[in-house]
mmCIF file of C-alpha atoms (C1' of nucleotides) in Angstrom:
data_model
loop_
_atom_site.group_PDB
_atom_site.id
_atom_site.type_symbol
_atom_site.label_atom_id
_atom_site.label_comp_id
_atom_site.label_asym_id
_atom_site.label_seq_id
_atom_site.Cartn_x
_atom_site.Cartn_y
_atom_site.Cartn_z
ATOM 1 C CA MET A 1 -15.116 4.712 34.680
ATOM 2 C CA THR A 2 -17.056 3.507 31.661
ATOM 3 C CA VAL A 3 -15.548 1.683 28.748
ATOM 4 C CA ALA A 4 -16.005 3.474 25.377
ATOM 5 C CA GLU A 5 -19.254 2.224 24.046
ATOM 6 C CA THR A 6 -19.321 -0.002 21.040
ATOM 7 C CA THR A 7 -22.248 0.720 18.870
ATOM 8 C CA THR A 8 -20.967 -2.038 16.497
ATOM 9 C CA PRO A 9 -22.469 -5.476 16.943
ATOM 10 C CA PRO A 10 -20.011 -8.151 17.986
ATOM 11 C CA GLU A 11 -21.024 -10.210 14.941
ATOM 12 C CA ALA A 12 -19.655 -7.302 12.699
ATOM 13 C CA GLU A 13 -16.353 -7.216 14.449
ATOM 14 C CA ALA A 14 -15.908 -10.984 14.189
ATOM 15 C CA ALA A 15 -16.622 -10.911 10.394
ATOM 16 C CA TRP A 16 -14.407 -7.976 9.928
ATOM 17 C CA GLN A 17 -11.539 -9.581 11.772
ATOM 18 C CA ILE A 18 -11.400 -12.385 9.187
ATOM 19 C CA LEU A 19 -11.966 -10.112 6.310
ATOM 20 C CA TRP A 20 -9.130 -7.913 7.534
ATOM 21 C CA GLU A 21 -6.772 -10.917 7.693
ATOM 22 C CA LEU A 22 -7.825 -11.908 4.195
ATOM 23 C CA MET A 23 -7.168 -8.412 2.906
ATOM 24 C CA LEU A 24 -3.638 -8.322 4.425
ATOM 25 C CA LYS A 25 -2.792 -11.446 2.648
ATOM 26 C CA GLN A 26 -4.181 -10.229 -0.614
ATOM 27 C CA ARG A 27 -2.148 -7.030 -0.387
ATOM 28 C CA THR A 28 1.163 -8.981 -0.841
ATOM 29 C CA ARG A 29 -0.445 -11.156 -3.577
ATOM 30 C CA PHE A 30 -1.660 -8.037 -5.435
ATOM 31 C CA VAL A 31 1.841 -6.403 -5.328
ATOM 32 C CA GLU A 32 3.545 -9.499 -6.738
ATOM 33 C CA ALA A 33 0.887 -10.094 -9.436
ATOM 34 C CA VAL A 34 1.045 -6.636 -10.992
ATOM 35 C CA ALA A 35 4.893 -6.547 -10.523
ATOM 36 C CA GLU A 36 4.949 -9.463 -13.142
ATOM 37 C CA LEU A 37 3.739 -6.744 -15.513
ATOM 38 C CA ASP A 38 6.350 -4.288 -14.307
ATOM 39 C CA LEU A 39 3.607 -2.285 -12.711
ATOM 40 C CA THR A 40 3.578 -0.867 -9.229
ATOM 41 C CA PRO A 41 0.230 -1.070 -7.320
ATOM 42 C CA VAL A 42 -0.737 2.469 -7.968
ATOM 43 C CA GLN A 43 0.030 2.266 -11.568
ATOM 44 C CA ALA A 44 -2.161 -0.772 -11.857
ATOM 45 C CA ILE A 45 -5.026 0.980 -10.001
ATOM 46 C CA VAL A 46 -4.761 3.958 -12.344
ATOM 47 C CA LEU A 47 -4.752 1.703 -15.449
ATOM 48 C CA ARG A 48 -7.790 0.024 -14.114
ATOM 49 C CA ARG A 49 -9.543 3.293 -13.784
ATOM 50 C CA LEU A 50 -8.754 4.544 -17.143
ATOM 51 C CA ASP A 51 -11.600 4.220 -19.572
ATOM 52 C CA PRO A 52 -10.490 2.956 -22.977
ATOM 53 C CA GLU A 53 -13.439 4.724 -24.586
ATOM 54 C CA ARG A 54 -13.002 8.103 -22.923
ATOM 55 C CA PRO A 55 -10.215 10.490 -22.362
ATOM 56 C CA THR A 56 -9.771 10.960 -18.550
ATOM 57 C CA PRO A 57 -8.817 14.281 -17.009
ATOM 58 C CA MET A 58 -5.838 13.975 -14.625
ATOM 59 C CA ARG A 59 -7.994 15.609 -11.872
ATOM 60 C CA GLU A 60 -10.214 12.512 -11.835
ATOM 61 C CA ILE A 61 -7.235 10.337 -11.100
ATOM 62 C CA ALA A 62 -6.107 12.475 -8.261
ATOM 63 C CA ASP A 63 -9.735 12.324 -6.836
ATOM 64 C CA MET A 64 -9.799 8.621 -7.217
ATOM 65 C CA LEU A 65 -6.477 8.025 -5.455
ATOM 66 C CA ARG A 66 -7.487 10.794 -2.886
ATOM 67 C CA CYS A 67 -3.998 12.260 -3.354
ATOM 68 C CA ASP A 68 -2.596 15.626 -4.262
ATOM 69 C CA ALA A 69 -2.624 16.479 -7.970
ATOM 70 C CA SER A 70 1.025 16.839 -7.925
ATOM 71 C CA ASN A 71 1.523 13.165 -7.402
ATOM 72 C CA VAL A 72 -0.406 12.264 -10.474
ATOM 73 C CA THR A 73 2.149 14.090 -12.604
ATOM 74 C CA GLY A 74 4.888 11.530 -11.613
ATOM 75 C CA ILE A 75 2.747 8.549 -11.804
ATOM 76 C CA VAL A 76 1.513 9.501 -15.310
ATOM 77 C CA ASP A 77 5.053 10.509 -16.363
ATOM 78 C CA ARG A 78 6.195 6.848 -15.788
ATOM 79 C CA LEU A 79 3.172 5.397 -17.544
ATOM 80 C CA GLU A 80 3.751 7.780 -20.319
ATOM 81 C CA ALA A 81 7.489 6.979 -20.508
ATOM 82 C CA ARG A 82 6.576 3.413 -20.921
ATOM 83 C CA GLY A 83 4.219 4.073 -23.779
ATOM 84 C CA ALA A 84 0.949 3.014 -21.917
ATOM 85 C CA VAL A 85 -0.756 6.397 -21.951
ATOM 86 C CA GLU A 86 -0.708 9.862 -23.607
ATOM 87 C CA ARG A 87 -1.614 13.224 -22.364
ATOM 88 C CA ARG A 88 -4.073 14.980 -24.649
ATOM 89 C CA PRO A 89 -4.944 18.579 -24.044
ATOM 90 C CA ASP A 90 -8.818 19.054 -23.683
ATOM 91 C CA PRO A 91 -10.308 21.078 -26.485
ATOM 92 C CA THR A 92 -12.936 22.850 -24.485
ATOM 93 C CA ASP A 93 -10.898 23.629 -21.272
ATOM 94 C CA ARG A 94 -7.247 24.225 -21.996
ATOM 95 C CA ARG A 95 -6.128 23.840 -18.446
ATOM 96 C CA VAL A 96 -7.204 20.114 -18.563
ATOM 97 C CA LYS A 97 -5.006 17.280 -19.805
ATOM 98 C CA ALA A 98 -6.834 14.054 -20.354
ATOM 99 C CA LEU A 99 -5.257 10.650 -20.388
ATOM 100 C CA VAL A 100 -5.748 8.301 -23.313
ATOM 101 C CA LEU A 101 -4.656 4.696 -23.401
ATOM 102 C CA THR A 102 -2.315 3.876 -26.405
ATOM 103 C CA ARG A 103 -2.734 0.563 -28.183
ATOM 104 C CA SER A 104 -0.188 -1.256 -25.976
ATOM 105 C CA GLY A 105 -1.711 0.604 -23.006
ATOM 106 C CA ARG A 106 -4.954 -1.069 -23.662
ATOM 107 C CA THR A 107 -3.267 -4.486 -23.814
ATOM 108 C CA LEU A 108 -1.399 -3.848 -20.546
ATOM 109 C CA ARG A 109 -4.614 -2.693 -19.053
ATOM 110 C CA ARG A 110 -6.408 -5.822 -20.091
ATOM 111 C CA ARG A 111 -3.638 -8.014 -18.677
ATOM 112 C CA ALA A 112 -3.619 -6.101 -15.429
ATOM 113 C CA LEU A 113 -7.394 -6.489 -15.075
ATOM 114 C CA GLN A 114 -7.026 -10.167 -15.804
ATOM 115 C CA LYS A 115 -4.532 -10.538 -12.966
ATOM 116 C CA MET A 116 -6.571 -8.411 -10.532
ATOM 117 C CA GLY A 117 -9.718 -10.424 -11.364
ATOM 118 C CA GLU A 118 -8.199 -13.773 -10.635
ATOM 119 C CA PRO A 119 -9.723 -14.866 -7.250
ATOM 120 C CA PRO A 120 -7.208 -16.126 -4.699
ATOM 121 C CA PRO A 121 -7.364 -19.781 -3.706
ATOM 122 C CA GLU A 122 -9.057 -18.870 -0.430
ATOM 123 C CA ILE A 123 -12.148 -17.574 -2.426
ATOM 124 C CA ALA A 124 -11.864 -20.028 -5.460
ATOM 125 C CA ASN A 125 -11.908 -23.075 -3.172
ATOM 126 C CA LEU A 126 -15.251 -22.188 -1.532
ATOM 127 C CA SER A 127 -18.300 -24.244 -2.679
ATOM 128 C CA ARG A 128 -20.615 -22.788 -5.264
ATOM 129 C CA ALA A 129 -23.324 -22.427 -2.651
ATOM 130 C CA ASP A 130 -21.024 -20.507 -0.382
ATOM 131 C CA LEU A 131 -19.946 -18.342 -3.308
ATOM 132 C CA GLN A 132 -23.430 -17.500 -4.221
ATOM 133 C CA THR A 133 -24.267 -16.538 -0.660
ATOM 134 C CA LEU A 134 -21.148 -14.517 -0.310
ATOM 135 C CA HIS A 135 -21.812 -12.641 -3.430
ATOM 136 C CA GLY A 136 -25.339 -11.842 -2.330
ATOM 137 C CA ILE A 137 -24.193 -10.537 0.994
ATOM 138 C CA LEU A 138 -21.296 -8.487 -0.453
ATOM 139 C CA SER A 139 -23.729 -6.895 -2.940
ATOM 140 C CA ARG A 140 -25.670 -5.584 -0.108
ATOM 141 C CA THR A 141 -22.553 -3.798 1.198
ATOM 142 C CA THR A 142 -22.183 -1.750 -2.066
ATOM 143 C CA SER A 143 -25.581 -0.964 -3.077
ATOM 144 C CA ARG A 144 -27.624 0.502 -0.129
ATOM 145 C CA MET B 1 -5.300 -20.262 -30.980
ATOM 146 C CA THR B 2 -7.067 -21.125 -27.752
ATOM 147 C CA VAL B 3 -7.960 -18.762 -25.018
ATOM 148 C CA ALA B 4 -6.362 -19.461 -21.666
ATOM 149 C CA GLU B 5 -8.700 -21.652 -19.794
ATOM 150 C CA THR B 6 -10.392 -20.414 -16.649
ATOM 151 C CA THR B 7 -10.318 -23.119 -13.966
ATOM 152 C CA THR B 8 -12.098 -20.703 -11.761
ATOM 153 C CA PRO B 9 -15.838 -20.816 -11.423
ATOM 154 C CA PRO B 10 -17.613 -17.704 -12.558
ATOM 155 C CA GLU B 11 -19.273 -17.492 -9.077
ATOM 156 C CA ALA B 12 -15.806 -17.054 -7.576
ATOM 157 C CA GLU B 13 -14.883 -14.239 -9.976
ATOM 158 C CA ALA B 14 -18.202 -12.405 -9.330
ATOM 159 C CA ALA B 15 -17.760 -12.579 -5.521
ATOM 160 C CA TRP B 16 -14.064 -11.651 -5.810
ATOM 161 C CA GLN B 17 -14.904 -8.649 -7.944
ATOM 162 C CA ILE B 18 -17.051 -7.100 -5.144
ATOM 163 C CA LEU B 19 -14.658 -8.076 -2.489
ATOM 164 C CA TRP B 20 -11.875 -6.412 -4.395
ATOM 165 C CA GLU B 21 -13.871 -3.192 -4.646
ATOM 166 C CA LEU B 22 -14.493 -3.241 -0.921
ATOM 167 C CA MET B 23 -10.772 -3.791 -0.282
ATOM 168 C CA LEU B 24 -9.769 -0.847 -2.445
ATOM 169 C CA LYS B 25 -12.064 1.467 -0.439
ATOM 170 C CA GLN B 26 -10.734 0.093 2.841
ATOM 171 C CA ARG B 27 -7.252 0.766 1.915
ATOM 172 C CA THR B 28 -7.835 4.541 2.056
ATOM 173 C CA ARG B 29 -9.774 4.252 5.226
ATOM 174 C CA PHE B 30 -7.023 2.296 6.888
ATOM 175 C CA VAL B 31 -4.393 4.801 5.900
ATOM 176 C CA GLU B 32 -6.373 7.631 7.304
ATOM 177 C CA ALA B 33 -7.290 5.751 10.521
ATOM 178 C CA VAL B 34 -3.736 4.913 11.612
ATOM 179 C CA ALA B 35 -2.471 8.457 10.404
ATOM 180 C CA GLU B 36 -4.525 9.774 13.418
ATOM 181 C CA LEU B 37 -2.064 7.986 15.616
ATOM 182 C CA ASP B 38 0.821 9.279 13.474
ATOM 183 C CA LEU B 39 1.428 5.852 12.160
ATOM 184 C CA THR B 40 2.184 4.749 8.572
ATOM 185 C CA PRO B 41 0.341 1.617 7.273
ATOM 186 C CA VAL B 42 3.467 -0.536 7.614
ATOM 187 C CA GLN B 43 4.276 0.853 11.130
ATOM 188 C CA ALA B 44 0.780 -0.212 12.061
ATOM 189 C CA ILE B 45 1.019 -3.642 10.644
ATOM 190 C CA VAL B 46 4.477 -4.202 12.441
ATOM 191 C CA LEU B 47 2.976 -2.957 15.700
ATOM 192 C CA ARG B 48 0.050 -5.313 15.345
ATOM 193 C CA ARG B 49 2.462 -8.211 14.734
ATOM 194 C CA LEU B 50 4.598 -7.532 17.850
ATOM 195 C CA ASP B 51 3.635 -9.727 20.765
ATOM 196 C CA PRO B 52 3.598 -7.826 24.124
ATOM 197 C CA GLU B 53 4.507 -11.024 25.760
ATOM 198 C CA ARG B 54 7.444 -12.037 23.676
ATOM 199 C CA PRO B 55 10.515 -10.265 22.202
ATOM 200 C CA THR B 56 10.233 -10.514 18.368
ATOM 201 C CA PRO B 57 13.429 -11.136 16.328
ATOM 202 C CA MET B 58 13.489 -8.481 13.439
ATOM 203 C CA ARG B 59 13.812 -11.369 10.994
ATOM 204 C CA GLU B 60 10.294 -12.349 11.796
ATOM 205 C CA ILE B 61 9.069 -8.958 10.917
ATOM 206 C CA ALA B 62 10.910 -9.069 7.514
ATOM 207 C CA ASP B 63 9.289 -12.433 6.783
ATOM 208 C CA MET B 64 5.899 -11.311 7.748
ATOM 209 C CA LEU B 65 6.275 -8.063 5.573
ATOM 210 C CA ARG B 66 7.834 -10.297 2.842
ATOM 211 C CA CYS B 67 10.550 -7.630 2.324
ATOM 212 C CA ASP B 68 14.211 -7.530 2.596
ATOM 213 C CA ALA B 69 15.589 -7.363 6.147
ATOM 214 C CA SER B 70 17.338 -4.109 5.276
ATOM 215 C CA ASN B 71 13.961 -2.422 5.202
ATOM 216 C CA VAL B 72 13.102 -3.524 8.696
ATOM 217 C CA THR B 73 16.116 -1.427 9.913
ATOM 218 C CA GLY B 74 14.517 1.761 8.956
ATOM 219 C CA ILE B 75 11.004 0.911 10.034
ATOM 220 C CA VAL B 76 12.233 -0.144 13.493
ATOM 221 C CA ASP B 77 14.489 2.987 13.569
ATOM 222 C CA ARG B 78 11.455 5.198 13.288
ATOM 223 C CA LEU B 79 9.374 3.189 15.823
ATOM 224 C CA GLU B 80 12.230 3.243 18.156
ATOM 225 C CA ALA B 81 12.926 7.066 17.664
ATOM 226 C CA ARG B 82 9.277 7.588 18.817
ATOM 227 C CA GLY B 83 9.725 5.407 21.809
ATOM 228 C CA ALA B 84 7.312 2.622 20.951
ATOM 229 C CA VAL B 85 9.925 -0.244 20.700
ATOM 230 C CA GLU B 86 13.320 -1.259 21.785
ATOM 231 C CA ARG B 87 15.883 -3.416 20.315
ATOM 232 C CA ARG B 88 17.122 -6.069 22.725
ATOM 233 C CA PRO B 89 20.047 -8.429 21.861
ATOM 234 C CA ASP B 90 19.117 -12.120 22.059
ATOM 235 C CA PRO B 91 20.919 -13.830 24.771
ATOM 236 C CA THR B 92 21.273 -17.194 23.008
ATOM 237 C CA ASP B 93 22.131 -15.918 19.438
ATOM 238 C CA ARG B 94 24.047 -12.765 19.590
ATOM 239 C CA ARG B 95 23.363 -12.031 15.865
ATOM 240 C CA VAL B 96 19.616 -11.551 16.658
ATOM 241 C CA LYS B 97 17.975 -8.481 17.740
ATOM 242 C CA ALA B 98 14.623 -8.882 19.237
ATOM 243 C CA LEU B 99 11.919 -6.097 19.443
ATOM 244 C CA VAL B 100 10.156 -5.358 22.625
ATOM 245 C CA LEU B 101 7.238 -2.991 23.094
ATOM 246 C CA THR B 102 7.772 -0.119 25.589
ATOM 247 C CA ARG B 103 5.053 0.796 27.895
ATOM 248 C CA SER B 104 3.803 3.693 25.518
ATOM 249 C CA GLY B 105 4.346 1.234 22.575
ATOM 250 C CA ARG B 106 1.858 -1.184 24.090
ATOM 251 C CA THR B 107 -0.654 1.613 24.576
ATOM 252 C CA LEU B 108 -0.094 2.653 21.011
ATOM 253 C CA ARG B 109 -0.576 -0.774 19.722
ATOM 254 C CA ARG B 110 -3.783 -1.189 21.644
ATOM 255 C CA ARG B 111 -5.078 1.973 20.063
ATOM 256 C CA ALA B 112 -3.977 0.916 16.581
ATOM 257 C CA LEU B 113 -5.684 -2.537 16.972
ATOM 258 C CA GLN B 114 -8.840 -0.864 18.157
ATOM 259 C CA LYS B 115 -8.813 1.375 15.038
ATOM 260 C CA MET B 116 -8.152 -1.458 12.668
ATOM 261 C CA GLY B 117 -10.730 -3.640 14.397
ATOM 262 C CA GLU B 118 -13.501 -1.191 13.851
ATOM 263 C CA PRO B 119 -15.654 -2.534 10.950
ATOM 264 C CA PRO B 120 -16.390 -0.025 8.201
ATOM 265 C CA PRO B 121 -20.000 0.983 7.685
ATOM 266 C CA GLU B 122 -20.441 -1.345 4.682
ATOM 267 C CA ILE B 123 -20.008 -4.303 7.029
ATOM 268 C CA ALA B 124 -21.537 -2.862 10.184
ATOM 269 C CA ASN B 125 -24.709 -2.047 8.478
ATOM 270 C CA LEU B 126 -25.331 -5.665 7.333
ATOM 271 C CA SER B 127 -28.083 -7.510 9.200
ATOM 272 C CA ARG B 128 -27.125 -9.861 12.003
ATOM 273 C CA ALA B 129 -28.176 -12.859 9.859
ATOM 274 C CA ASP B 130 -25.976 -11.751 7.094
ATOM 275 C CA LEU B 131 -23.023 -11.020 9.396
ATOM 276 C CA GLN B 132 -23.281 -14.527 10.926
ATOM 277 C CA THR B 133 -23.524 -16.128 7.459
ATOM 278 C CA LEU B 134 -20.622 -14.038 6.198
ATOM 279 C CA HIS B 135 -18.615 -15.075 9.315
ATOM 280 C CA GLY B 136 -19.137 -18.679 8.690
ATOM 281 C CA ILE B 137 -18.133 -18.499 4.983
ATOM 282 C CA LEU B 138 -15.198 -16.374 5.648
ATOM 283 C CA SER B 139 -13.972 -18.767 8.362
ATOM 284 C CA ARG B 140 -13.989 -21.469 5.769
ATOM 285 C CA THR B 141 -11.543 -19.462 3.748
ATOM 286 C CA THR B 142 -8.916 -19.429 6.482
ATOM 287 C CA SER B 143 -9.027 -22.942 7.878
ATOM 288 C CA ARG B 144 -8.572 -25.417 5.069
ATOM 289 C "C1'" DT C 1 29.739 -21.117 4.682
ATOM 290 C "C1'" DA C 2 25.222 -19.337 6.035
ATOM 291 C "C1'" DT C 3 22.579 -16.027 8.615
ATOM 292 C "C1'" DT C 4 21.192 -11.547 11.316
ATOM 293 C "C1'" DG C 5 21.161 -7.114 10.993
ATOM 294 C "C1'" DT C 6 23.267 -2.621 8.971
ATOM 295 C "C1'" DT C 7 24.870 0.825 5.616
ATOM 296 C "C1'" DA C 8 24.709 2.841 0.914
ATOM 297 C "C1'" DT C 9 22.081 3.686 -3.082
ATOM 298 C "C1'" DA C 10 18.354 4.167 -6.179
ATOM 299 C "C1'" DC C 11 13.348 4.369 -7.337
ATOM 300 C "C1'" DT C 12 8.421 5.008 -6.324
ATOM 301 C "C1'" DC C 13 4.626 7.024 -3.807
ATOM 302 C "C1'" DT C 14 3.094 10.690 -0.951
ATOM 303 C "C1'" DA C 15 2.500 15.554 1.068
ATOM 304 C "C1'" DT C 16 3.307 20.573 1.062
ATOM 305 C "C1'" DA C 17 4.429 24.807 -1.114
ATOM 306 C "C1'" DA C 18 5.238 27.751 -4.972
ATOM 307 C "C1'" DC C 19 4.490 28.446 -9.764
ATOM 308 C "C1'" DT C 20 2.134 28.771 -14.773
ATOM 309 C "C1'" DA C 21 -1.644 28.832 -17.627
ATOM 310 C "C1'" DT C 22 -5.962 29.072 -18.090
ATOM 311 C "C1'" DA C 23 -10.884 29.969 -16.466
ATOM 312 C "C1'" DT D 1 -10.092 34.677 -7.645
ATOM 313 C "C1'" DA D 2 -10.403 29.779 -8.452
ATOM 314 C "C1'" DT D 3 -8.841 25.642 -10.972
ATOM 315 C "C1'" DA D 4 -5.658 22.082 -13.678
ATOM 316 C "C1'" DG D 5 -1.356 20.664 -13.825
ATOM 317 C "C1'" DT D 6 3.714 21.270 -13.051
ATOM 318 C "C1'" DT D 7 8.142 21.790 -10.345
ATOM 319 C "C1'" DA D 8 10.830 21.477 -6.175
ATOM 320 C "C1'" DT D 9 11.610 19.340 -1.855
ATOM 321 C "C1'" DA D 10 11.290 16.135 1.848
ATOM 322 C "C1'" DG D 11 9.859 11.658 4.195
ATOM 323 C "C1'" DA D 12 8.717 6.875 3.925
ATOM 324 C "C1'" DG D 13 8.654 2.119 1.924
ATOM 325 C "C1'" DT D 14 11.046 -1.009 -1.065
ATOM 326 C "C1'" DA D 15 14.881 -3.523 -3.726
ATOM 327 C "C1'" DT D 16 19.830 -4.585 -4.338
ATOM 328 C "C1'" DA D 17 24.520 -5.021 -3.058
ATOM 329 C "C1'" DA D 18 28.223 -4.991 0.089
ATOM 330 C "C1'" DC D 19 29.610 -5.401 4.779
ATOM 331 C "C1'" DA D 20 30.434 -6.864 10.069
ATOM 332 C "C1'" DA D 21 29.525 -9.932 13.527
ATOM 333 C "C1'" DT D 22 28.147 -14.228 14.671
ATOM 334 C "C1'" DA D 23 26.772 -19.079 14.048
#
DNA sequence: TATTGTTATACTCTATAACTATA
DNA sequence: TATAGTTATAGAGTATAACAATA
């Protein structure tokens, strides 16, 4: 009997292992950080996705979250109830409702982005050289 | 009025930015991967935490998840209903219930670990040199 | 008195199915 | 017919509060 073959190099598994641990820790940190703004994780992710310059169709949010469109209704309901966003009917396609950040929604978004952008101590404490190298390598994961 | 000072070096923010994007993408991937084993994300995380060699008090699970103990009751109920774990009263402290993996629970855990340990293409496609460097830097984030 | 785990309750996120109104 | 968004419903995770058993 043969063991299922690993096409993945062992170096990748080792690196991924640590990255995974780091992500697990950050999950909790993220939840707590946005909770200080009275936001749930998904609400923060949606807020982050909304473009302050452009009304965003709800469909795009569902695609981004990879969830059913029906879920977006509730999430947006709560963001709207708190005055962060407004639904605006699209002039060209009347089926579409686009989301627009309110004045306070833009402020809230900015605060949320700030919290999310704050690197955790694990990262912040690395040397500049390490950080630059890390940045270089990580860039290669997105581009390609 | 002064702007809140950033003690964080800009290199850290840049690296964190990309890491954050990567984590957001992996979130979806993780959910889908463990769903193939009919596991929710939290169930997979709990399973991963259970030591096949040692009964684990429910309290430890609550601490690990950083949630109220009452939540663990439900999560364990579902894992137990599916035959993956059993509650075993602790002989020395009768308040404590410790979790033990069943035979099929151990298999399930192994499969889950395998799925979680599989590096995503973004990582797997990096060069060996990059992977080794990455591993070195990431190791420095955990230790200290 | 403090701790472990449970029950009850409420809220949010998620999936599915059925529906409306548009296209 | 197909698509955008809604409603209804159900399951899961999470928080709080009240409780029983034990320490």
